[in-house]
Amino acid sequence: MPRRRARKKSRFSLPPPEPLPDNVYWVESDSYDRAVYEQLRAASPSLQSLEESGAPLLPHFPALLRDLFCALFKYNVVFFKADDVLPSAAVNRELLTALHTGELANLLREATILDEGQAGLATVLLGEGALRVLKSEKPLTRRDLLDVWNVEKQEALVQQNIDEARNAKELAEQADTAEDISQEVTEMLEQTAERMASQARAEDTRLRRLAKQLDQDLSQVQTEAHNRFLKEAITVAQNLDDATQEAESWGLAVGGGHQSSPGRQIELGKRLAGNDKLKKLAKMVGRMKHQALALRRKNFERTSDEVFEVGIGAELSRLLPHELVSLQHPLLRQDFIRRFVDNELLQYDLRGVEAQGRGPLIVCLDGSSSMQGDKEVWAKALTLTLIEIARRERRRFRAICFSSADAPLYSVDLNTRVRHEADMDKVLELAEYFPGGGTDFEKPLDAALACIKEGPCPASARQGRTRSLFQESRFQRSDIVFITDGECRVHADWAERFAVEKKVLGFSLFSILIDVGTSSLGSLTPFSDRITSVSQLTSEEARDVFVKL
C-alpha cells in the first residue's frame, strides 16, 4: 500500500487581494424599487434611448439613471459607502450628491416621492440634463472622461487577475494534497500562484492610484460640476409641474380622460416639456372640445328623432330597460360589459328628418409653409377636436397631411383600436409633424377618394356579404374635411372629374378655411359642398363644423 504523502506547510506568503465590489449603484434599493424601474424602462422608449445615448460617454450611465429614480421615488434614501461601490462610478456620486443636498431635492421629491410617473419623468429630464453637462465638456473635460474609462478598464483587469490568482492558489492547494502529483509539479503550481497573486496586487495598487487621482481631479471641478447639474435640476423642477399639468390636459383633450400608465405619462410629459407649440395646442383643443361637445348635446336635445325599432349597439342613453337591470346581477354584469364592448346590447334605434352623419371621418390637413404659426395651431386643434368626436361616436378617423405636389403625403389612422380610442403616439406625431413647402390640393383629395374606394374589410369577406366595393370599404359613408388657408388652385378638368366621383360615391366635402392672416376662400369653391372659417367658430356657424359632420 503506497504511503500517503505528508502535507507540508503552505508556502504562500502573498495571498491574492480581496475581490472588488460588484456594485455600481450609490442609492440603496429593494426588489420593489428595482421592479418599478424596470417596468418604467420597458414602457418608456425615451428612457431606453437615454441609456443608449449616455452609455458611450460615461461608464455606468444606466446605473446613474436608476440611482436618480430611486433618489426621487424612495421615501427613505440611503447611500452606500464609497468602499462598497466601484471607483469608476465616482462621477455618478458627484452628480447624485449635487442633487440630493439642499432645498432643491426636497422640492423635487415633493412631486415625485412614491409617484412612479412623476419620478420617471423627472429621471428622464434630469438624465438629459446630465447628458448635456457631459457633452459640453465643462467642467468635465474629455480627458476627465477618458480617465474614468481607464479606471473602469483597470477594474476589469484587476478583477480578472484576482480571479486567476485565486484559481491558481486553489489548484496548487489541491495538488499539494494529491497523491499522484509529483513534488516538482506542486512547486511549479505554487510558484505560478505566487506570481499571479503578486501581479494581481500590482494591478490592484495601480487601480487604487488611478482612483485616487480621479478623486483628486473630480474634487477640483466638484463645485462647478455641482452648479451646472443643479442648474439643469432647477429647470427640471420648474418644468416638471407644468409638464404634468399639460400632460393631464392633453390626455383629457384627446382621449377618454382615463389615467394612463406611468410609462405613457413619461413619454407624454417629455414631449410636452419645453414644447410651446404642443402646450398651446393642448389648451386650444381643450376649449374647442368643450364647445364642440356642448353644441352636439344641444343639438341632440332639439332633435326630432323618434323610436322606430329595436336594434343592437352600445348607446347607454337608448338601452332597453331589461339590459340595465342585468347590471345588478354579478354574472349578468360581466356579460353586459362584454356585449357593451362588442356593440351587441339591445337599444332603441331612432329615426328623424335630419340625418346625422355617423360615417368615418377623413381629414385633409394643410402642412404647407403658409400654414406655419397660428394657422398650424388652429388647423391641428380642429383636427384633434374632430378626433375626439370620432372617438366618442365610434367612427374611424384618418388624417392626411399634405404640402407640395412632389412631397409625400403623411397619412395615418388615428383610432384603429377596437374601442376607437385615439392612439396617443400617432396623435402626438401628427401634432408635431409639419412638412412645409408648397401647396397642392389635388393630391390629398385624390388620396381621400382612394381611401373611400379601398378594398373590402376582412369581416365582410368572412361573412360572405355580396356588397359593392364602395359598400365594403372600411371608410364607406365617409365625410371629408379639408382644412387649409386656401392659398392654392385646382385645375378645372380635375374639379369636374372630382365632382363626378363625389356624386357616384355619395360623400360630401366640408372645407374649413383657416383665415388667421392671409387666406383665400375662392379656391375652395370648386370642390366643396360647405365652407366655413375658424373666425366663425365662436358663432352659430360652429354648428356646421361640430354638429353636421
XYZ file of C-alpha atoms in Angstrom, residues 27-449:
423
model
C -28.527 54.547 -3.720
C -29.787 51.503 -1.847
C -32.844 49.890 -3.453
C -35.044 46.914 -2.708
C -36.694 44.463 -5.080
C -39.829 46.611 -5.374
C -37.858 49.721 -6.380
C -35.951 47.762 -8.988
C -39.113 46.128 -10.335
C -40.851 49.510 -10.681
C -37.876 50.977 -12.514
C -37.631 48.017 -14.900
C -41.337 48.305 -15.702
C -40.921 52.011 -16.429
C -37.863 51.317 -18.545
C -39.726 48.682 -20.575
C -42.661 51.053 -21.155
C -40.622 54.185 -21.907
C -38.658 54.329 -25.163
C -37.271 57.698 -24.038
C -35.631 56.111 -21.008
C -34.130 53.338 -23.109
C -32.869 55.807 -25.697
C -31.341 57.947 -22.955
C -29.419 54.957 -21.606
C -28.098 54.168 -25.074
C -27.027 57.787 -25.607
C -25.207 58.142 -22.288
C -23.512 54.742 -22.100
C -20.750 55.581 -24.649
C -19.889 58.779 -22.763
C -19.816 57.635 -19.165
C -19.357 54.184 -17.632
C -22.404 53.105 -15.632
C -24.632 55.837 -17.066
C -27.648 53.456 -16.897
C -26.827 52.972 -13.210
C -26.911 56.754 -12.777
C -30.445 56.841 -14.181
C -31.646 54.163 -11.776
C -29.990 55.975 -8.876
C -31.721 59.194 -9.924
C -35.057 57.394 -9.986
C -34.525 55.831 -6.558
C -33.373 59.165 -5.087
C -36.628 60.737 -6.315
C -39.024 57.841 -5.762
C -37.984 56.249 -2.455
C -39.363 57.557 0.804
C -36.091 56.914 2.648
C -32.945 57.479 0.582
C -29.754 55.782 1.847
C -26.382 55.995 0.072
C -23.795 53.222 0.000
C -20.329 53.858 1.415
C -17.535 54.579 -1.041
C -15.825 51.228 -0.297
C -18.969 49.383 -1.426
C -19.029 50.921 -4.928
C -16.597 50.590 -7.819
C -14.265 53.613 -8.237
C -15.350 54.110 -11.849
C -18.788 55.247 -10.599
C -17.282 58.320 -8.907
C -18.832 60.762 -11.410
C -22.269 59.344 -10.593
C -21.606 60.091 -6.927
C -20.778 63.736 -7.658
C -23.969 64.285 -9.664
C -26.152 62.499 -7.134
C -24.613 64.435 -4.264
C -25.319 67.720 -6.017
C -28.955 66.729 -6.467
C -29.508 65.240 -3.026
C -28.269 68.163 -0.956
C -30.168 71.386 -0.375
C -33.744 72.552 -0.772
C -33.911 71.544 -4.420
C -34.001 67.867 -3.503
C -36.929 68.448 -1.158
C -38.730 70.487 -3.820
C -38.365 67.751 -6.420
C -39.222 64.944 -4.035
C -42.463 66.639 -3.033
C -43.709 65.975 -6.548
C -42.034 62.600 -7.188
C -41.931 60.605 -3.955
C -43.799 57.288 -4.353
C -45.177 58.521 -7.714
C -43.906 56.277 -10.500
C -44.886 58.522 -13.390
C -43.581 61.737 -11.846
C -40.342 60.138 -10.667
C -39.829 58.517 -14.080
C -40.424 61.779 -15.935
C -38.053 63.671 -13.611
C -35.454 60.907 -14.124
C -35.621 61.314 -17.902
C -35.394 65.113 -17.716
C -32.524 65.012 -15.195
C -30.754 62.318 -17.222
C -30.958 64.518 -20.300
C -29.543 67.377 -18.224
C -26.663 65.193 -17.056
C -26.037 64.182 -20.663
C -25.870 67.833 -21.723
C -23.340 68.532 -18.959
C -21.167 65.630 -20.129
C -21.367 66.619 -23.801
C -20.484 70.231 -23.063
C -17.071 69.091 -21.709
C -17.447 71.674 -18.946
C -16.345 71.211 -16.239
C -15.611 67.549 -17.021
C -13.277 67.583 -19.983
C -12.737 64.835 -22.495
C -9.582 63.916 -20.626
C -11.512 63.513 -17.363
C -13.991 61.177 -19.019
C -11.108 59.232 -20.571
C -9.617 58.848 -17.084
C -12.930 57.402 -15.896
C -12.896 54.881 -18.729
C -9.281 53.964 -17.870
C -10.321 53.297 -14.284
C -13.196 51.138 -15.484
C -10.839 49.227 -17.783
C -8.358 48.770 -14.936
C -11.144 47.439 -12.697
C -11.929 44.734 -15.215
C -8.232 43.831 -15.469
C -7.798 43.717 -11.683
C -10.855 41.529 -11.190
C -9.651 39.161 -13.895
C -6.203 38.893 -12.263
C -7.756 38.326 -8.836
C -9.952 35.529 -10.169
C -6.994 33.883 -11.934
C -4.785 34.190 -8.847
C -7.438 32.642 -6.602
C -7.986 29.773 -9.060
C -4.231 29.153 -9.241
C -3.978 29.112 -5.432
C -6.844 26.613 -5.133
C -5.252 24.409 -7.801
C -1.879 24.489 -6.009
C -3.511 23.570 -2.674
C -5.351 20.668 -4.284
C -2.108 19.460 -5.903
C -0.300 19.678 -2.559
C -2.632 17.066 -1.040
C -2.927 14.835 -4.100
C -1.013 11.540 -4.123
C -0.482 11.229 -7.875
C 1.138 14.633 -8.448
C 4.883 14.988 -8.088
C 6.613 17.455 -5.798
C 8.100 19.306 -8.762
C 4.677 19.931 -10.317
C 3.289 21.081 -6.986
C 6.135 23.543 -6.506
C 5.659 24.868 -10.020
C 1.943 25.433 -9.368
C 2.749 27.196 -6.123
C 5.220 29.465 -7.851
C 2.685 30.251 -10.565
C 0.032 31.066 -7.972
C 2.527 33.250 -6.095
C 3.435 35.098 -9.268
C -0.188 35.640 -10.265
C -1.057 36.887 -6.777
C 1.832 39.334 -6.975
C 0.646 40.525 -10.385
C -2.918 40.925 -9.110
C -1.673 43.017 -6.191
C 0.382 45.173 -8.526
C -2.620 45.818 -10.752
C -4.750 46.485 -7.678
C -2.199 49.055 -6.488
C -2.278 50.702 -9.898
C -6.080 50.804 -9.740
C -6.010 52.485 -6.346
C -3.546 55.042 -7.659
C -5.763 55.781 -10.681
C -8.856 56.000 -8.471
C -7.115 58.387 -6.086
C -6.015 60.586 -8.968
C -9.564 60.542 -10.348
C -10.954 61.638 -6.982
C -8.454 64.481 -6.842
C -9.375 65.617 -10.353
C -13.099 65.457 -9.559
C -12.600 67.408 -6.336
C -11.065 70.261 -8.343
C -14.140 70.572 -10.559
C -16.649 69.481 -7.938
C -18.091 72.927 -7.291
C -18.572 73.772 -10.950
C -19.977 70.318 -11.727
C -22.452 70.668 -8.875
C -23.524 74.114 -10.052
C -24.026 73.025 -13.647
C -26.070 69.978 -12.715
C -28.062 71.993 -10.172
C -28.880 74.455 -12.936
C -30.280 71.602 -15.016
C -32.183 70.304 -11.973
C -33.713 73.726 -11.334
C -35.014 73.787 -14.900
C -36.479 70.310 -14.380
C -38.157 71.419 -11.151
C -39.679 74.407 -12.925
C -40.910 72.381 -15.896
C -41.978 69.213 -14.076
C -45.210 70.559 -12.641
C -46.077 72.359 -15.877
C -45.339 69.262 -17.942
C -47.510 67.138 -15.661
C -50.427 69.548 -15.874
C -50.051 69.846 -19.640
C -49.902 66.057 -19.969
C -53.100 65.765 -17.958
C -54.853 68.433 -20.003
C -53.620 66.856 -23.242
C -54.878 63.444 -22.157
C -58.259 64.955 -21.293
C -58.385 66.907 -24.547
C -57.620 63.893 -26.764
C -58.868 60.713 -25.153
C -61.314 59.332 -22.697
C -59.891 61.125 -19.684
C -58.714 57.880 -18.059
C -55.445 57.592 -16.173
C -52.628 56.489 -18.447
C -49.806 54.192 -17.413
C -46.668 55.683 -15.822
C -44.664 54.810 -18.925
C -47.094 56.717 -21.135
C -47.005 59.643 -18.699
C -43.224 59.780 -19.109
C -43.445 59.857 -22.897
C -46.200 62.465 -22.961
C -44.599 64.645 -20.290
C -41.210 64.539 -22.011
C -42.732 65.665 -25.305
C -44.619 68.488 -23.649
C -41.708 69.716 -21.516
C -40.384 72.781 -23.283
C -42.595 72.321 -26.371
C -44.562 75.562 -26.574
C -46.460 74.508 -29.683
C -47.890 71.389 -28.064
C -48.752 73.305 -24.891
C -50.628 75.936 -26.876
C -52.302 73.259 -28.952
C -53.477 71.343 -25.853
C -55.081 74.458 -24.388
C -56.833 75.314 -27.655
C -58.055 71.747 -28.151
C -59.426 71.722 -24.615
C -61.504 74.861 -25.189
C -62.631 73.737 -28.631
C -63.559 70.282 -27.352
C -65.895 71.677 -24.692
C -67.554 73.925 -27.269
C -67.986 71.069 -29.738
C -69.465 68.670 -27.192
C -71.779 71.341 -25.833
C -73.111 72.052 -29.345
C -73.637 68.374 -30.048
C -75.504 67.885 -26.755
C -77.655 70.917 -27.568
C -78.378 69.516 -30.996
C -79.438 66.163 -29.578
C -81.798 67.895 -27.145
C -83.606 69.580 -30.030
C -83.645 66.592 -32.352
C -86.925 65.402 -33.843
C -85.832 61.769 -33.950
C -88.335 59.094 -32.909
C -88.061 55.465 -31.857
C -88.932 53.177 -34.736
C -87.384 49.763 -33.928
C -85.115 47.805 -31.587
C -81.546 47.222 -32.720
C -78.145 46.487 -31.248
C -75.397 48.881 -30.213
C -73.767 50.466 -27.155
C -75.556 53.814 -26.733
C -76.254 53.897 -22.984
C -78.984 56.546 -23.255
C -81.071 54.308 -25.566
C -80.695 50.880 -23.927
C -83.747 48.770 -23.236
C -84.689 48.682 -19.529
C -84.035 44.974 -19.035
C -80.436 45.492 -20.233
C -79.841 47.935 -17.381
C -81.439 45.536 -14.885
C -78.761 42.956 -15.688
C -76.148 45.251 -14.113
C -77.427 44.251 -10.665
C -76.517 40.571 -11.141
C -72.798 39.686 -10.747
C -72.728 37.223 -13.659
C -75.032 39.173 -15.948
C -72.934 42.286 -15.314
C -69.905 40.571 -16.889
C -71.997 39.600 -19.903
C -73.266 43.199 -20.119
C -69.698 44.531 -20.206
C -68.735 42.036 -22.927
C -71.719 42.936 -25.094
C -71.117 46.652 -24.477
C -67.568 46.333 -25.825
C -68.832 44.349 -28.832
C -71.758 46.762 -29.522
C -74.283 43.946 -29.000
C -76.639 45.476 -26.403
C -80.320 45.873 -27.270
C -81.230 49.521 -27.771
C -83.868 51.720 -29.364
C -83.000 52.883 -32.868
C -84.008 56.415 -33.771
C -85.265 57.892 -36.999
C -85.568 61.586 -37.780
C -85.786 64.176 -40.504
C -82.204 65.384 -40.044
C -79.832 62.560 -40.914
C -76.878 62.768 -38.589
C -73.655 61.689 -40.230
C -72.107 58.756 -38.430
C -69.644 57.563 -41.059
C -65.863 57.701 -40.805
C -64.011 60.996 -40.985
C -61.182 61.729 -43.416
C -59.393 64.983 -42.613
C -57.023 66.543 -45.149
C -54.697 68.864 -43.213
C -52.647 71.550 -44.947
C -48.999 71.483 -43.838
C -47.528 73.972 -46.309
C -45.225 76.824 -45.327
C -48.063 79.368 -45.441
C -49.705 77.499 -42.535
C -46.778 77.991 -40.174
C -47.512 79.682 -36.848
C -51.017 80.331 -35.546
C -52.599 78.812 -38.657
C -50.975 75.459 -37.911
C -52.168 75.518 -34.289
C -55.735 76.367 -35.329
C -55.779 73.659 -38.007
C -54.427 70.956 -35.731
C -56.711 71.992 -32.881
C -59.667 71.458 -35.222
C -58.269 68.101 -36.317
C -57.744 66.866 -32.761
C -61.214 68.040 -31.738
C -62.687 66.024 -34.601
C -60.655 63.028 -33.383
C -62.383 63.308 -30.015
C -65.805 63.485 -31.688
C -64.957 60.413 -33.768
C -63.781 58.555 -30.666
C -66.958 59.274 -28.740
C -69.139 58.203 -31.673
C -67.001 55.148 -32.546
C -66.163 56.430 -36.002
C -62.974 55.696 -37.884
C -60.631 58.621 -38.401
C -57.902 59.077 -40.977
C -55.690 62.167 -41.248
C -53.883 63.090 -44.465
C -51.296 65.835 -44.063
C -50.168 67.390 -47.343
C -47.983 70.141 -48.776
C -46.454 70.369 -52.257
C -47.171 68.013 -55.144
C -43.736 66.375 -55.008
C -43.800 65.884 -51.212
C -45.114 62.542 -49.901
C -48.420 62.519 -48.052
C -48.421 61.800 -44.338
C -51.436 59.503 -43.937
C -52.301 57.877 -40.617
C -55.293 56.191 -38.984
C -55.566 57.669 -35.513
C -58.140 55.397 -33.828
C -57.649 51.892 -35.153
C -58.255 50.134 -31.844
C -61.367 48.124 -31.037
C -62.993 50.863 -28.955
C -61.821 53.658 -31.275
C -59.549 55.129 -28.622
C -57.111 57.640 -30.061
C -53.566 56.320 -30.433
C -51.657 58.931 -28.442
C -48.321 58.190 -30.149
C -49.818 58.833 -33.580
C -51.714 61.882 -32.338
C -48.512 63.424 -30.998
C -46.651 62.605 -34.201
C -49.356 64.361 -36.206
C -49.300 67.329 -33.825
C -45.539 67.728 -34.234
C -45.376 66.927 -37.967
C -45.040 69.941 -40.246
C -43.522 69.330 -43.701
C -43.614 72.913 -45.038
C -43.111 73.694 -48.702
C -45.673 74.448 -51.380
C -49.366 73.547 -51.604
C -51.239 71.089 -53.793
C -54.937 70.323 -53.221
C -55.419 67.640 -55.857
C -53.011 65.048 -54.425
C -54.582 64.761 -50.923
C -58.133 64.798 -52.297
C -57.244 62.008 -54.723
C -55.834 60.099 -51.750
C -59.098 60.656 -49.849
C -61.032 59.274 -52.836
